[in-house]
Amino acid sequence: MNAEIHPAQASRQDSKNLLQRFKEVRNNSLVLTHGLSDADATVQSMPDASPAKWHLAHTSWFFEAVILNRHQGGYKPFDETFHFLFNSYYEALGPRHARPNRGLLTRPSLDRVRDYRAHVDSHLVQLLDRSEVSHRVMDLVELGLNHEQQHQELLLTDLLHLFAQNPLNPAYRPPVPLPYSGATPSGPAWVNFTGGIHKVGYQGSRFAFDCETPRHQTLLQDFALASHPVSVGQWITFMQDGGYTNPLHWLSDGWALVQKDQWQAPAYWEMRDGQWWTMSLHGFQPVNKTAPVCHISFFEADAYARWAGHRLPTEFEWEVAAQGVDTNGHFADCALYRPLPAAGGGDKGDGLNQMFGDVWEWTSSPYMAYPGFKSMEGVVAEYNGKFMSGQYVLRGGSCVTPADHIRASYRNFFYPHQKWQFSGLRLARDR
Amino acid sequence: MNAEIHPAQASRQDSKNLLQRFKEVRNNSLVLTHGLSDADATVQSMPDASPAKWHLAHTSWFFEAVILNRHQGGYKPFDETFHFLFNSYYEALGPRHARPNRGLLTRPSLDRVRDYRAHVDSHLVQLLDRSEVSHRVMDLVELGLNHEQQHQELLLTDLLHLFAQNPLNPAYRPPVPLPYSGATPSGPAWVNFTGGIHKVGYQGSRFAFDCETPRHQTLLQDFALASHPVSVGQWITFMQDGGYTNPLHWLSDGWALVQKDQWQAPAYWEMRDGQWWTMSLHGFQPVNKTAPVCHISFFEADAYARWAGHRLPTEFEWEVAAQGVDTNGHFADCALYRPLPAAGGGDKGDGLNQMFGDVWEWTSSPYMAYPGFKSMEGVVAEYNGKFMSGQYVLRGGSCVTPADHIRASYRNFFYPHQKWQFSGLRLARDR
Amino acid sequence: MNAEIHPAQASRQDSKNLLQRFKEVRNNSLVLTHGLSDADATVQSMPDASPAKWHLAHTSWFFEAVILNRHQGGYKPFDETFHFLFNSYYEALGPRHARPNRGLLTRPSLDRVRDYRAHVDSHLVQLLDRSEVSHRVMDLVELGLNHEQQHQELLLTDLLHLFAQNPLNPAYRPPVPLPYSGATPSGPAWVNFTGGIHKVGYQGSRFAFDCETPRHQTLLQDFALASHPVSVGQWITFMQDGGYTNPLHWLSDGWALVQKDQWQAPAYWEMRDGQWWTMSLHGFQPVNKTAPVCHISFFEADAYARWAGHRLPTEFEWEVAAQGVDTNGHFADCALYRPLPAAGGGDKGDGLNQMFGDVWEWTSSPYMAYPGFKSMEGVVAEYNGKFMSGQYVLRGGSCVTPADHIRASYRNFFYPHQKWQFSGLRLARDR
Amino acid sequence: MNAEIHPAQASRQDSKNLLQRFKEVRNNSLVLTHGLSDADATVQSMPDASPAKWHLAHTSWFFEAVILNRHQGGYKPFDETFHFLFNSYYEALGPRHARPNRGLLTRPSLDRVRDYRAHVDSHLVQLLDRSEVSHRVMDLVELGLNHEQQHQELLLTDLLHLFAQNPLNPAYRPPVPLPYSGATPSGPAWVNFTGGIHKVGYQGSRFAFDCETPRHQTLLQDFALASHPVSVGQWITFMQDGGYTNPLHWLSDGWALVQKDQWQAPAYWEMRDGQWWTMSLHGFQPVNKTAPVCHISFFEADAYARWAGHRLPTEFEWEVAAQGVDTNGHFADCALYRPLPAAGGGDKGDGLNQMFGDVWEWTSSPYMAYPGFKSMEGVVAEYNGKFMSGQYVLRGGSCVTPADHIRASYRNFFYPHQKWQFSGLRLARDR
């Protein structure tokens, strides 16, 4: 969060703007769950995933536990039991319902969770609609909204996983014709970057997560990035060339998983009549060879890069390259919820395509604290810092990320075995 | 099933009676799920349990797969995919959805499953409402109704398990005052029986499962049964006397579970402010000391009996004793769904109390084939026979068993570690 | 044990005989471990198996803990720590080293365990060599010797399992030419028995385990037993006929194991160049088609019987049939340690062949207490009784059983999934 | 390895020196296993550990598979089966015995493995004793010797783990009085270092592993290191202050392990009569409060640092600081095999103490490839690169590391949950 010195109270215009944004972001969560049944919103398809209802409730709990309970005198929680049920992992805020059991909560119902949201919203609106709102409260609201946007993406990701377990292959949204089909890229072009000392990390007056700070210098060597993410067609070539059967392409821990879980393709892929299909939020569909490959783990991304004779970029190479790129791209706001081929039929020439949107790009960087990192203060201190082991950084956002949630310094992170995110890769190489 | 020789077609009156019974049993499943949300009916709380929606669909699938698809020309299945989704374990009927994943089916919805039921019902009614119905079809319908009654009990049992995982302790039905509170029994009286050759197993013209046949002779020694099932108050005495901490009371496999799963009480019990409470279908309630203890495993029943210096009855001792007892008792038809104290405040004198209803009684008998046992013919051959290893027989029905589903020869069976059934025990001893 | 009334002290001749037998049985354990390295004797190849060194030490511990510590005044244990290390499962005798960790005890060494044996032996000899030995002590010594014989068999069984894990396929003993090769039996002949009330269980003046008593009446129907155990050649026919791929032959729990553990043949079998081989105590050898099939689980035995259209015998059918058969057979005393074809090239005519020795025969009977069963008294009460759940009875002894250890009433018992015993089957059918 | 250009053949003096070194290193492995029984050398106490016999054989296999089979014409392997048995993880060299089953190989015996060593040694001596030895062979021999030294450390580490599982607490070597007892350090002094661009990684003419190269620039900020590793006494303070009970000190994955595995102290610690003791290679001993704490995981090291208000150093901070420090220290060559207090009673003034030897020091750096990293060529390419995920770097060597095996650029690596290494920590902080 913004650490600059400022007066204790925000300006009236600032709090009005925030109020407006609050309403929009909160409403978007309801839009995303439109059409889901109570059952759809309740079931948890694996311990890594959470029910849609839980996402709706937990994001409200966050506003209640972090803001209303502490910064609005006389606030009465909507339901005392929700404090236990919808805390995710905040040890400082007391015990909580075990994560793998989130899907056993058939009560409260989806309707009651919506009532909970309305209750929290009305109090937040009251709080923000005052003549004087403290910067601390505004910062926490901003954090809560970014938190909610993260859960909006997870909600879609988790729903896809749930529906993919159902032999009926239900579609979250009806299939629509794609805006453009995409030409097959003629192979990756390389975009060169010069090494030396670069600045990375967030600095500025808008919101960023604590893990993106402090902005600091990093030393890079000369490098190149591929112009596009790896496509489905390229991935099929890797598979046909024994990508999943030759241990020499793989990290040792990755190869152990290939064998144990019998990985043969990205998540949700299924061979039917000699053709690859995939489960998507629009139901069961043929794969699109010109779109970026998606739903691969870090281990798969790394194996592909090794097979291709290249490597994954570090997160700082990616960030330095992205600093000059507009964050426009294909995000959740289009409501297509699937990676698309590069606009314009492919290669833009010598530039970088699809750095933002479509698929998160795995980097080779473990998720770690930046030099001088400090967690946020207070109960939100646990937000990011305690997850800084065993995970890898992904960059750039995806087709299920809200468009205004992304920036060049944004760090997403997942375990190297996880496949259910909208995750792909872009190659890098030394120069 | 009845194996007697009879004419190929049933009488019109018989088929009318069966039709009437068909409507009642099928309707009862709907009554039992009245008030459940789509989510309540969808979630699976452990691999041993099934969702309510699945019970509703599977019992309909049984009629469709076993009768309509084979005995009604031109029948079109309601939905082809349901054949895969709602087959339980019939290998001869093709592949099926994996049991532990039953709870991932948010679709079809509860409403659509009700439509499925209506579709199947209308065709069954058509089939039974003809002038001529074959005995084979009538036998299969009768089997399907008994199958459905078994699932009605499981539906309630599984719902209790689901709601017990929810910290909100939702009540399936609102609590009601008990009809009578029960006096503390003055300790078990023993009812004596004389050994020798006895006949056990079903023989007659009504329905019985294949595993209850053939009726055959068995040789018993003199024995006695306790007049009542072991009560909650007696169980608390066992617990206070170190029942769960002294390995010498326990079978070796049972003691391993006591330690691994930290058993300290029957399932659903919780100590709160020095008093034992239990989760029930009426929500969280104090235990009732005069009612039969419930939700115990075979291993616990066996340990109690050893601690008490007695033993469990064999299934044939139980059956011989029960042959002279009316099957009246406290069943699901009262809609109280919890074990009650013996009517009349306890001991009836020298007779056997509560042999039927309230709680299933664990016997010491492994579930095995009777001499000369033959499975039912055709696709229903897998109904019972393949489960005849590793399980123990329970007798007598419970407070969640339909009243007209029980008889002296009825054999229920579960694994010795399972606690979630409405299972208790009655002591036996040699004379 | 013999429960007859007798004077407090045994006769001098009786104790001399027992002393002689003591020396022989104890020495045999040393003979069996001759040629094993310290390492061979130390490693535990799975939790169900124990190291040879542990068998040697535990059988000595039994004499020490049950007899010397309690019945010889002033006895000093060889090593106080051994009381903890070598207790198997006697809860009443205090805590003990965890079973799955038995193979981590590289110390004490095999030599020191042999010293332990010598120490215990010298004190036992002293105790038995007195003019007056109590019946209680003599009974316990007899129990200890039978206990040791059980472990002699397990020692060989466990060694085979250990050596079978080693790609070098070490031979416990050098291969020897078989005494006779065996003709292919012309198919099972059936031997008929008449039902009615029979007596089963042990009664007499020699040793028997508590679980074989009390002798009691049982009611049988007419039945027939196959003249021979099922042979390797017959088993191969079963395999070729899809025995391991058709779920309809299998109990449900058995089929789950076939799939999970990918059972395709008896334990230790391996297809090499189109021919089945098996690991044996004489190293890797071609299977012998005329010998009884061995190293099969109960689930496999049951599936075979169902496939063949017959069934397994109950333990009482087996015992009644065996009561008229001499216990001569092929036991460990020949030191061949593998099942052989029936002597005389096969069928003896209308009689029963190989009831004793060669392979233990699975019965359909769960291991349960006989009516009126009482455990032995004192610290040995845990010997058998607490294992009476989940296991099945096997009868008749095997090629690794000491010849004088077996009798018609002898009950061995293992879990239905266990394959590493020298276990086979004999078919039965109703008449 | 040294990548400099050089003539194809090494000088005669170089190969003589290498031959001498070869004999010394190889002999040291035998010295380390002196006094072990065949059983001690055979058992595997957990999947992460290997038997001593396996270490002896595998290091010989390495010379055989990588050098003799490929670079000495006409070489005949000692035993063809060993190629399968003693390959560790080289996929390119064919299939291999499964790692968790290494302890099941009671054959070959320890003596035969020693014969194997002698066979390989004699051929290696022959190869090196020629007038002309290629640089490629010399490089591989040097690699083999460094490989062997790594296994010498693991052999001791794994033996400690094995003996610690034995309730007899056997001592690998008899206890000896410590050379000096160590004063309690007065608290850590901080040693300051200046940031900027530093060079890290190995460059030179001696041996280094591929993962230490290429030498490259790194950008550091100003930092300070503690003068000493954290001591046992300081660790006890951490424990007494709730170190293992407050989740806020811990990374999320670490806290999950604290709860699951009930961590309460470093590995091998046991409270006895109010005093902490620890299992060591000299048997069960009281902990030494002035010695560095040992046998802690990365998660524990990280939690301690957070509790202390500081952090772990990065591997480059550590290396830059160590570049000016002599590599003298307390290593395996003293044969004490336990961490000692700093020589001279503690604080040396403002310098760094015990950077080398005593305990490996966890850094905050995940084990990753350096910029421009290339694996070694040929079959040894799998040596390091494929392990570059999920592990953390440790620096400085320990009391069981050979003294001439360490250097400032040396990178050891283990998973963050592993406790059985001789691993401790040194605090760092920003300036």
PDB file of N, CA and C in Angstrom, chain A residues 35-40 42-45 53 79 81-82 84-85 97 103-108 162-163 165-168 170-171, chain B residues 35-45 53 79 81-82 84-85 97 103-108 162-163 165-168 170-171:
ATOM      1  N   GLY A  35     -26.737 -17.104 -12.110  1.00  0.00           N
ATOM      2  CA  GLY A  35     -27.009 -18.360 -12.809  1.00  0.00           C
ATOM      3  C   GLY A  35     -26.513 -19.593 -12.099  1.00  0.00           C
ATOM      4  N   LEU A  36     -25.729 -19.427 -11.057  1.00  0.00           N
ATOM      5  CA  LEU A  36     -25.287 -20.599 -10.301  1.00  0.00           C
ATOM      6  C   LEU A  36     -26.386 -21.053  -9.356  1.00  0.00           C
ATOM      7  N   SER A  37     -26.548 -22.346  -9.245  1.00  0.00           N
ATOM      8  CA  SER A  37     -27.489 -22.868  -8.253  1.00  0.00           C
ATOM      9  C   SER A  37     -26.839 -22.858  -6.882  1.00  0.00           C
ATOM     10  N   ASP A  38     -27.664 -23.011  -5.873  1.00  0.00           N
ATOM     11  CA  ASP A  38     -27.164 -23.132  -4.498  1.00  0.00           C
ATOM     12  C   ASP A  38     -26.130 -24.256  -4.437  1.00  0.00           C
ATOM     13  N   ALA A  39     -26.409 -25.365  -5.101  1.00  0.00           N
ATOM     14  CA  ALA A  39     -25.470 -26.496  -5.093  1.00  0.00           C
ATOM     15  C   ALA A  39     -24.167 -26.144  -5.797  1.00  0.00           C
ATOM     16  N   ASP A  40     -24.255 -25.540  -6.976  1.00  0.00           N
ATOM     17  CA  ASP A  40     -23.050 -25.111  -7.704  1.00  0.00           C
ATOM     18  C   ASP A  40     -22.155 -24.268  -6.809  1.00  0.00           C
ATOM     19  N   THR A  42     -21.896 -24.310  -3.606  1.00  0.00           N
ATOM     20  CA  THR A  42     -21.604 -24.898  -2.294  1.00  0.00           C
ATOM     21  C   THR A  42     -20.492 -25.929  -2.327  1.00  0.00           C
ATOM     22  N   VAL A  43     -20.407 -26.668  -3.426  1.00  0.00           N
ATOM     23  CA  VAL A  43     -19.499 -27.823  -3.462  1.00  0.00           C
ATOM     24  C   VAL A  43     -18.043 -27.387  -3.650  1.00  0.00           C
ATOM     25  N   GLN A  44     -17.152 -28.101  -2.981  1.00  0.00           N
ATOM     26  CA  GLN A  44     -15.701 -27.874  -3.095  1.00  0.00           C
ATOM     27  C   GLN A  44     -15.111 -29.088  -3.806  1.00  0.00           C
ATOM     28  N   SER A  45     -14.502 -28.857  -4.956  1.00  0.00           N
ATOM     29  CA  SER A  45     -14.100 -30.013  -5.769  1.00  0.00           C
ATOM     30  C   SER A  45     -12.728 -30.562  -5.429  1.00  0.00           C
ATOM     31  N   LYS A  53     -19.785 -19.903  -3.054  1.00  0.00           N
ATOM     32  CA  LYS A  53     -20.451 -19.279  -1.899  1.00  0.00           C
ATOM     33  C   LYS A  53     -19.431 -18.835  -0.880  1.00  0.00           C
ATOM     34  N   ASP A  79     -23.722 -12.136  11.547  1.00  0.00           N
ATOM     35  CA  ASP A  79     -23.923 -13.428  12.202  1.00  0.00           C
ATOM     36  C   ASP A  79     -22.605 -13.801  12.866  1.00  0.00           C
ATOM     37  N   THR A  81     -21.402 -16.446  13.981  1.00  0.00           N
ATOM     38  CA  THR A  81     -20.750 -17.698  13.560  1.00  0.00           C
ATOM     39  C   THR A  81     -19.928 -17.521  12.286  1.00  0.00           C
ATOM     40  N   PHE A  82     -20.255 -16.490  11.507  1.00  0.00           N
ATOM     41  CA  PHE A  82     -19.533 -16.314  10.242  1.00  0.00           C
ATOM     42  C   PHE A  82     -18.072 -15.952  10.476  1.00  0.00           C
ATOM     43  N   PHE A  84     -16.070 -17.370  12.381  1.00  0.00           N
ATOM     44  CA  PHE A  84     -15.344 -18.645  12.372  1.00  0.00           C
ATOM     45  C   PHE A  84     -15.401 -19.303  10.991  1.00  0.00           C
ATOM     46  N   LEU A  85     -16.575 -19.247  10.377  1.00  0.00           N
ATOM     47  CA  LEU A  85     -16.768 -19.993   9.124  1.00  0.00           C
ATOM     48  C   LEU A  85     -15.992 -19.414   7.949  1.00  0.00           C
ATOM     49  N   HIS A  97     -12.758 -22.446  10.375  1.00  0.00           N
ATOM     50  CA  HIS A  97     -13.214 -23.686   9.755  1.00  0.00           C
ATOM     51  C   HIS A  97     -12.096 -24.239   8.866  1.00  0.00           C
ATOM     52  N   GLY A 103     -16.491 -27.185   1.703  1.00  0.00           N
ATOM     53  CA  GLY A 103     -17.596 -27.652   0.858  1.00  0.00           C
ATOM     54  C   GLY A 103     -18.683 -28.382   1.619  1.00  0.00           C
ATOM     55  N   LEU A 104     -18.523 -28.521   2.939  1.00  0.00           N
ATOM     56  CA  LEU A 104     -19.556 -29.223   3.719  1.00  0.00           C
ATOM     57  C   LEU A 104     -20.616 -28.272   4.248  1.00  0.00           C
ATOM     58  N   LEU A 105     -20.437 -26.990   3.979  1.00  0.00           N
ATOM     59  CA  LEU A 105     -21.351 -25.981   4.544  1.00  0.00           C
ATOM     60  C   LEU A 105     -22.535 -25.754   3.621  1.00  0.00           C
ATOM     61  N   THR A 106     -23.507 -26.657   3.679  1.00  0.00           N
ATOM     62  CA  THR A 106     -24.708 -26.440   2.868  1.00  0.00           C
ATOM     63  C   THR A 106     -25.534 -25.289   3.437  1.00  0.00           C
ATOM     64  N   ARG A 107     -25.319 -25.011   4.695  1.00  0.00           N
ATOM     65  CA  ARG A 107     -25.865 -23.803   5.327  1.00  0.00           C
ATOM     66  C   ARG A 107     -24.695 -22.993   5.819  1.00  0.00           C
ATOM     67  N   PRO A 108     -24.716 -21.675   5.757  1.00  0.00           N
ATOM     68  CA  PRO A 108     -25.789 -20.828   5.241  1.00  0.00           C
ATOM     69  C   PRO A 108     -25.956 -21.027   3.736  1.00  0.00           C
ATOM     70  N   LEU A 162     -14.628 -27.513 -10.753  1.00  0.00           N
ATOM     71  CA  LEU A 162     -15.806 -28.252 -10.306  1.00  0.00           C
ATOM     72  C   LEU A 162     -16.572 -28.838 -11.494  1.00  0.00           C
ATOM     73  N   PHE A 163     -16.844 -28.006 -12.480  1.00  0.00           N
ATOM     74  CA  PHE A 163     -17.641 -28.477 -13.616  1.00  0.00           C
ATOM     75  C   PHE A 163     -16.864 -29.523 -14.423  1.00  0.00           C
ATOM     76  N   GLN A 165     -15.187 -31.886 -13.207  1.00  0.00           N
ATOM     77  CA  GLN A 165     -15.328 -33.187 -12.554  1.00  0.00           C
ATOM     78  C   GLN A 165     -16.656 -33.847 -12.886  1.00  0.00           C
ATOM     79  N   ASN A 166     -17.540 -33.090 -13.489  1.00  0.00           N
ATOM     80  CA  ASN A 166     -18.886 -33.576 -13.759  1.00  0.00           C
ATOM     81  C   ASN A 166     -18.952 -34.163 -15.170  1.00  0.00           C
ATOM     82  N   PRO A 167     -19.279 -35.449 -15.266  1.00  0.00           N
ATOM     83  CA  PRO A 167     -19.344 -36.066 -16.602  1.00  0.00           C
ATOM     84  C   PRO A 167     -20.315 -35.362 -17.543  1.00  0.00           C
ATOM     85  N   LEU A 168     -21.222 -34.558 -17.004  1.00  0.00           N
ATOM     86  CA  LEU A 168     -22.154 -33.832 -17.870  1.00  0.00           C
ATOM     87  C   LEU A 168     -21.499 -32.615 -18.515  1.00  0.00           C
ATOM     88  N   PRO A 170     -21.012 -29.435 -17.577  1.00  0.00           N
ATOM     89  CA  PRO A 170     -21.884 -28.255 -17.666  1.00  0.00           C
ATOM     90  C   PRO A 170     -21.099 -27.007 -18.059  1.00  0.00           C
ATOM     91  N   ALA A 171     -21.739 -26.155 -18.822  1.00  0.00           N
ATOM     92  CA  ALA A 171     -21.127 -24.889 -19.231  1.00  0.00           C
ATOM     93  C   ALA A 171     -21.525 -23.797 -18.249  1.00  0.00           C
TER      94      ALA A 171
ATOM     95  N   GLY B  35     -37.945 -29.799   2.293  1.00  0.00           N
ATOM     96  CA  GLY B  35     -37.253 -28.817   3.119  1.00  0.00           C
ATOM     97  C   GLY B  35     -35.756 -28.784   2.908  1.00  0.00           C
ATOM     98  N   LEU B  36     -35.213 -29.747   2.179  1.00  0.00           N
ATOM     99  CA  LEU B  36     -33.774 -29.707   1.888  1.00  0.00           C
ATOM    100  C   LEU B  36     -33.505 -28.749   0.739  1.00  0.00           C
ATOM    101  N   SER B  37     -32.447 -27.993   0.860  1.00  0.00           N
ATOM    102  CA  SER B  37     -32.041 -27.139  -0.254  1.00  0.00           C
ATOM    103  C   SER B  37     -31.319 -27.987  -1.294  1.00  0.00           C
ATOM    104  N   ASP B  38     -31.161 -27.432  -2.468  1.00  0.00           N
ATOM    105  CA  ASP B  38     -30.379 -28.087  -3.523  1.00  0.00           C
ATOM    106  C   ASP B  38     -28.986 -28.418  -2.986  1.00  0.00           C
ATOM    107  N   ALA B  39     -28.404 -27.502  -2.245  1.00  0.00           N
ATOM    108  CA  ALA B  39     -27.062 -27.740  -1.696  1.00  0.00           C
ATOM    109  C   ALA B  39     -27.088 -28.874  -0.674  1.00  0.00           C
ATOM    110  N   ASP B  40     -28.036 -28.848   0.254  1.00  0.00           N
ATOM    111  CA  ASP B  40     -28.164 -29.929   1.240  1.00  0.00           C
ATOM    112  C   ASP B  40     -28.201 -31.289   0.556  1.00  0.00           C
ATOM    113  N   ALA B  41     -28.873 -31.322  -0.580  1.00  0.00           N
ATOM    114  CA  ALA B  41     -29.107 -32.592  -1.259  1.00  0.00           C
ATOM    115  C   ALA B  41     -27.959 -32.999  -2.163  1.00  0.00           C
ATOM    116  N   THR B  42     -26.960 -32.155  -2.293  1.00  0.00           N
ATOM    117  CA  THR B  42     -25.883 -32.390  -3.261  1.00  0.00           C
ATOM    118  C   THR B  42     -24.576 -32.816  -2.622  1.00  0.00           C
ATOM    119  N   VAL B  43     -24.293 -32.319  -1.420  1.00  0.00           N
ATOM    120  CA  VAL B  43     -22.960 -32.499  -0.830  1.00  0.00           C
ATOM    121  C   VAL B  43     -22.811 -33.899  -0.245  1.00  0.00           C
ATOM    122  N   GLN B  44     -21.614 -34.444  -0.394  1.00  0.00           N
ATOM    123  CA  GLN B  44     -21.252 -35.760   0.149  1.00  0.00           C
ATOM    124  C   GLN B  44     -20.235 -35.522   1.266  1.00  0.00           C
ATOM    125  N   SER B  45     -20.585 -35.927   2.475  1.00  0.00           N
ATOM    126  CA  SER B  45     -19.733 -35.538   3.605  1.00  0.00           C
ATOM    127  C   SER B  45     -18.602 -36.514   3.890  1.00  0.00           C
ATOM    128  N   LYS B  53     -29.625 -36.200  -2.974  1.00  0.00           N
ATOM    129  CA  LYS B  53     -30.024 -36.168  -4.387  1.00  0.00           C
ATOM    130  C   LYS B  53     -29.634 -37.470  -5.075  1.00  0.00           C
ATOM    131  N   ASP B  79     -32.697 -39.655 -19.323  1.00  0.00           N
ATOM    132  CA  ASP B  79     -31.452 -38.984 -19.715  1.00  0.00           C
ATOM    133  C   ASP B  79     -30.381 -40.066 -19.784  1.00  0.00           C
ATOM    134  N   THR B  81     -27.290 -40.048 -19.832  1.00  0.00           N
ATOM    135  CA  THR B  81     -26.111 -39.901 -18.958  1.00  0.00           C
ATOM    136  C   THR B  81     -26.373 -40.425 -17.544  1.00  0.00           C
ATOM    137  N   PHE B  82     -27.647 -40.488 -17.176  1.00  0.00           N
ATOM    138  CA  PHE B  82     -27.946 -40.918 -15.809  1.00  0.00           C
ATOM    139  C   PHE B  82     -27.584 -42.385 -15.585  1.00  0.00           C
ATOM    140  N   PHE B  84     -24.895 -43.785 -16.331  1.00  0.00           N
ATOM    141  CA  PHE B  84     -23.528 -43.772 -15.806  1.00  0.00           C
ATOM    142  C   PHE B  84     -23.482 -43.109 -14.429  1.00  0.00           C
ATOM    143  N   LEU B  85     -24.212 -42.029 -14.281  1.00  0.00           N
ATOM    144  CA  LEU B  85     -24.093 -41.231 -13.044  1.00  0.00           C
ATOM    145  C   LEU B  85     -24.674 -41.931 -11.829  1.00  0.00           C
ATOM    146  N   HIS B  97     -19.994 -43.697 -12.288  1.00  0.00           N
ATOM    147  CA  HIS B  97     -19.334 -42.577 -11.627  1.00  0.00           C
ATOM    148  C   HIS B  97     -18.726 -43.075 -10.313  1.00  0.00           C
ATOM    149  N   GLY B 103     -20.500 -36.432  -4.649  1.00  0.00           N
ATOM    150  CA  GLY B 103     -20.844 -35.095  -4.158  1.00  0.00           C
ATOM    151  C   GLY B 103     -20.400 -33.982  -5.081  1.00  0.00           C
ATOM    152  N   LEU B 104     -19.757 -34.313  -6.193  1.00  0.00           N
ATOM    153  CA  LEU B 104     -19.302 -33.259  -7.106  1.00  0.00           C
ATOM    154  C   LEU B 104     -20.349 -32.928  -8.164  1.00  0.00           C
ATOM    155  N   LEU B 105     -21.467 -33.662  -8.135  1.00  0.00           N
ATOM    156  CA  LEU B 105     -22.483 -33.489  -9.174  1.00  0.00           C
ATOM    157  C   LEU B 105     -23.481 -32.407  -8.789  1.00  0.00           C
ATOM    158  N   THR B 106     -23.099 -31.159  -8.998  1.00  0.00           N
ATOM    159  CA  THR B 106     -24.051 -30.077  -8.714  1.00  0.00           C
ATOM    160  C   THR B 106     -25.162 -30.073  -9.761  1.00  0.00           C
ATOM    161  N   ARG B 107     -24.881 -30.642 -10.890  1.00  0.00           N
ATOM    162  CA  ARG B 107     -25.886 -30.891 -11.909  1.00  0.00           C
ATOM    163  C   ARG B 107     -25.948 -32.403 -12.128  1.00  0.00           C
ATOM    164  N   PRO B 108     -27.064 -33.005 -12.364  1.00  0.00           N
ATOM    165  CA  PRO B 108     -28.386 -32.399 -12.438  1.00  0.00           C
ATOM    166  C   PRO B 108     -28.817 -31.846 -11.074  1.00  0.00           C
ATOM    167  N   LEU B 162     -23.809 -35.275   7.453  1.00  0.00           N
ATOM    168  CA  LEU B 162     -23.496 -34.006   6.790  1.00  0.00           C
ATOM    169  C   LEU B 162     -23.715 -32.832   7.742  1.00  0.00           C
ATOM    170  N   PHE B 163     -24.877 -32.803   8.366  1.00  0.00           N
ATOM    171  CA  PHE B 163     -25.190 -31.666   9.225  1.00  0.00           C
ATOM    172  C   PHE B 163     -24.283 -31.642  10.463  1.00  0.00           C
ATOM    173  N   GLN B 165     -21.175 -32.161  10.413  1.00  0.00           N
ATOM    174  CA  GLN B 165     -19.896 -31.531  10.051  1.00  0.00           C
ATOM    175  C   GLN B 165     -20.004 -30.008  10.041  1.00  0.00           C
ATOM    176  N   ASN B 166     -21.194 -29.506  10.128  1.00  0.00           N
ATOM    177  CA  ASN B 166     -21.421 -28.075   9.997  1.00  0.00           C
ATOM    178  C   ASN B 166     -21.426 -27.430  11.384  1.00  0.00           C
ATOM    179  N   PRO B 167     -20.520 -26.503  11.633  1.00  0.00           N
ATOM    180  CA  PRO B 167     -20.480 -25.866  12.961  1.00  0.00           C
ATOM    181  C   PRO B 167     -21.790 -25.188  13.345  1.00  0.00           C
ATOM    182  N   LEU B 168     -22.642 -24.942  12.365  1.00  0.00           N
ATOM    183  CA  LEU B 168     -23.933 -24.322  12.681  1.00  0.00           C
ATOM    184  C   LEU B 168     -24.930 -25.337  13.229  1.00  0.00           C
ATOM    185  N   PRO B 170     -27.106 -27.503  11.888  1.00  0.00           N
ATOM    186  CA  PRO B 170     -28.491 -27.330  11.419  1.00  0.00           C
ATOM    187  C   PRO B 170     -29.368 -28.530  11.780  1.00  0.00           C
ATOM    188  N   ALA B 171     -30.617 -28.247  12.074  1.00  0.00           N
ATOM    189  CA  ALA B 171     -31.584 -29.294  12.402  1.00  0.00           C
ATOM    190  C   ALA B 171     -32.328 -29.695  11.134  1.00  0.00           C
TER     191      ALA B 171
END
